[in-house]
Amino acid sequence: MEFDESMQCEDADMAVKQLLDGQKMEYCPEARSGELAPVSLGACWKQRLRWNIGGLQVVLKWARSYTKAGKMSCRGRCGLIWMQVVPYVLTAIGAGMACLPIIFAVWPLCEDRWGRLVVWASQLGFLAVLGPWVFSTLEACFQIHHRRAQSCAQVLAVLLLTSPVGMSCLGAWNLTLTCVGVFKVFTGRVKGWEVTARAPSTSPGLRHGTDQVDQAKHVGEAPGASEFARTHSGSQTAVGLP
């Protein structure tokens, strides 16, 4: 089975192709994988846009096969639809919900105008947003005892990101990515595959990854550890995956 070089996310494309062919994937505990964050916001945008375009390409290529009779189970097909098609539906719903503050600014939210059911649903929706904010922040706090000093930054990041304002910003980011991705795919403006700029070799994250490589070299606890060390030792481009 060969990679489709026209796809921006060739790994996702091959995975879906294998699943539709009836093949199964299993968890491999001996596998080792490294990842570095994009070096800048611009690099992060390019990476996420490529992922968005690649996901859309996979949906357009295989969506019709999700409902056809084949070697894949019905549960597996439902899983693919949930993972690859439903997010676009939810994005469209989210874009519509983003217009609600404007609508309520023009026509205030009150029972006389909208009815008790709409007002009750709006209040329930607000509480539903507060739930993930509170529980995510508490979970980050509970991890302080073993994450140590790093937890201070993580708790603050979780507190801000999962807040209503943070989720609104994240939703706007994802909506913009989706719109730009759809525009590029349907107008034929998808460029060639581009490697994401990663953190420099002196970054703490890469040093941590190198320490793991050294451990794999000398300890070799799991099968495949030596292969991991051979392919990743001392190479920024090897550790920094696209």
XYZ file of C-alpha atoms in Angstrom:
242
model
C 0.000 0.000 0.000
C 1.503 3.313 -1.102
C 1.120 6.848 0.179
C -0.957 9.255 -1.881
C 1.462 12.132 -2.424
C -1.372 14.521 -3.316
C -2.754 14.363 0.238
C -1.680 16.867 2.882
C -2.209 14.258 5.619
C -1.062 11.099 3.895
C -0.951 9.146 7.159
C -4.652 9.765 7.850
C -5.483 8.904 4.250
C -3.646 5.585 4.454
C -5.204 4.767 7.829
C -8.746 5.271 6.492
C -7.918 3.251 3.391
C -6.681 0.360 5.517
C -9.709 0.488 7.813
C -12.133 0.450 4.885
C -10.215 -2.539 3.534
C -11.051 -4.438 6.695
C -7.625 -4.237 8.290
C -7.344 -3.647 12.020
C -4.976 -1.492 14.036
C -3.581 -2.484 17.403
C -1.826 -0.556 20.141
C 1.915 -1.182 20.238
C 3.329 -0.438 23.723
C 6.915 -0.832 22.438
C 6.542 2.054 19.979
C 8.313 5.337 20.745
C 7.293 8.714 19.336
C 8.628 12.226 19.807
C 6.999 15.576 19.112
C 8.093 19.207 19.287
C 5.784 22.207 19.288
C 5.903 24.649 16.342
C 8.505 27.346 16.850
C 6.090 30.279 16.382
C 2.435 31.190 15.986
C 2.929 31.417 12.225
C 4.396 27.910 12.135
C 1.499 26.668 14.275
C -0.986 28.233 11.836
C 0.656 26.526 8.850
C 0.705 23.179 10.643
C -2.934 23.343 11.749
C -4.040 24.585 8.343
C -2.292 21.650 6.678
C -4.004 19.266 9.090
C -7.356 20.926 8.386
C -6.869 20.722 4.632
C -5.658 17.129 4.911
C -8.683 16.139 6.980
C -11.038 17.706 4.448
C -9.239 15.937 1.600
C -9.707 12.606 3.368
C -13.424 13.293 3.911
C -13.971 14.264 0.273
C -12.030 11.229 -0.928
C -13.594 8.547 1.279
C -16.907 9.886 2.678
C -19.036 7.981 0.168
C -17.327 4.741 1.171
C -18.373 5.205 4.810
C -21.954 4.170 4.009
C -21.285 1.472 1.404
C -21.168 -2.226 2.108
C -17.611 -3.405 2.547
C -15.156 -5.135 4.831
C -15.399 -2.598 7.636
C -17.884 -3.087 10.455
C -20.882 -0.812 10.945
C -19.425 0.368 14.263
C -16.171 1.289 12.527
C -18.007 3.246 9.843
C -19.971 5.125 12.473
C -16.673 5.919 14.171
C -15.206 7.359 10.974
C -18.312 9.462 10.386
C -18.154 10.733 13.960
C -14.452 11.591 13.752
C -14.313 13.061 10.253
C -17.758 14.268 9.171
C -19.507 15.340 12.368
C -16.799 17.926 13.305
C -17.700 19.949 10.205
C -21.365 19.861 11.202
C -20.476 20.991 14.724
C -18.310 23.774 13.302
C -21.263 25.035 11.268
C -23.489 24.902 14.368
C -20.819 26.737 16.365
C -20.619 29.441 13.710
C -24.370 29.895 13.974
C -24.228 30.064 17.761
C -21.567 32.760 17.511
C -24.268 35.008 16.060
C -26.492 34.624 19.132
C -24.924 37.519 21.116
C -25.650 39.834 18.190
C -29.228 38.565 17.930
C -29.802 38.912 21.673
C -28.310 42.424 21.593
C -30.945 43.449 19.063
C -33.751 41.395 20.584
C -33.045 40.996 24.339
C -33.389 37.550 25.850
C -36.576 37.644 27.890
C -39.574 35.397 28.345
C -42.007 37.911 26.845
C -40.089 37.949 23.565
C -38.555 34.468 23.289
C -40.584 32.312 25.643
C -39.656 30.464 28.815
C -38.192 27.434 27.023
C -35.646 29.462 25.040
C -34.581 31.439 28.116
C -34.239 28.238 30.146
C -32.199 26.572 27.371
C -29.874 29.603 27.197
C -29.260 29.530 30.936
C -28.619 25.782 30.826
C -26.172 26.277 27.967
C -24.251 28.850 29.994
C -23.960 26.403 32.902
C -22.813 23.693 30.489
C -19.946 25.970 29.432
C -18.934 26.596 33.041
C -18.742 22.859 33.796
C -15.680 22.019 31.647
C -14.005 25.234 32.817
C -14.300 24.329 36.493
C -13.521 20.614 36.203
C -10.582 21.091 33.814
C -9.013 23.639 36.147
C -9.531 21.369 39.144
C -7.942 18.455 37.300
C -4.899 20.607 36.507
C -4.669 21.591 40.184
C -4.813 17.944 41.267
C -1.757 17.198 39.090
C 0.469 19.728 40.865
C 1.940 17.144 43.219
C 3.780 15.279 40.457
C 4.160 17.953 37.765
C 5.923 20.312 40.196
C 6.858 23.799 38.976
C 5.488 23.150 35.491
C 2.009 22.882 36.983
C 1.860 26.583 37.812
C 1.974 27.479 34.139
C -0.302 24.586 33.214
C -2.999 25.539 35.712
C -2.996 29.111 34.440
C -3.083 27.942 30.820
C -6.002 25.578 31.488
C -7.847 28.255 33.466
C -7.588 30.726 30.586
C -8.089 28.303 27.689
C -11.174 26.548 29.067
C -12.857 29.771 30.200
C -15.779 31.087 28.113
C -13.480 33.711 26.601
C -10.748 31.172 25.896
C -13.163 28.703 24.312
C -14.608 31.514 22.195
C -11.126 32.406 20.957
C -10.353 28.740 20.291
C -13.631 28.374 18.421
C -12.840 31.439 16.316
C -9.370 30.000 15.572
C -10.813 26.653 14.472
C -13.572 28.300 12.449
C -11.032 30.443 10.625
C -8.871 27.400 9.914
C -11.869 25.513 8.562
C -13.001 28.382 6.338
C -9.521 28.937 4.905
C -9.054 25.191 4.416
C -12.380 24.807 2.612
C -11.578 27.809 0.430
C -8.171 26.466 -0.558
C -9.436 22.952 -1.297
C -12.414 23.996 -3.421
C -10.484 26.668 -5.316
C -7.521 24.401 -6.046
C -5.042 26.546 -4.097
C -3.551 23.772 -2.008
C 0.232 24.003 -2.220
C 2.816 21.301 -1.736
C 3.531 19.682 1.591
C 5.564 21.929 3.909
C 7.626 20.875 6.933
C 6.650 22.663 10.151
C 9.368 24.824 11.715
C 10.226 23.336 15.108
C 11.968 24.435 18.274
C 15.771 24.868 18.074
C 18.082 22.064 19.141
C 18.942 23.897 22.380
C 15.343 23.877 23.617
C 14.537 22.023 26.868
C 11.950 19.917 25.056
C 14.508 18.553 22.624
C 17.034 17.945 25.387
C 14.363 15.969 27.217
C 13.728 13.946 24.058
C 17.471 13.345 23.683
C 17.640 12.123 27.292
C 14.922 9.621 26.466
C 16.898 8.502 23.437
C 20.002 7.991 25.585
C 17.971 5.918 28.019
C 16.677 3.810 25.164
C 20.267 3.281 24.007
C 21.592 2.043 27.334
C 18.572 0.469 28.999
C 16.814 -1.134 26.057
C 13.924 -2.318 28.211
C 11.456 -2.704 25.376
C 11.837 -4.377 21.999
C 12.395 -1.720 19.374
C 14.156 0.676 21.767
C 17.456 0.290 19.934
C 15.771 1.078 16.620
C 14.194 4.176 18.185
C 17.597 5.315 19.463
C 19.265 4.653 16.114
C 16.739 6.705 14.140
C 16.393 9.611 16.605
C 19.775 10.105 18.237
C 21.215 13.578 17.815
C 18.938 14.564 14.956
C 16.639 17.531 15.251
C 14.854 16.741 12.004
C 14.229 13.163 13.136
C 12.735 14.138 16.483
C 10.816 17.097 15.065
C 8.010 15.351 13.252
C 5.898 17.202 10.646
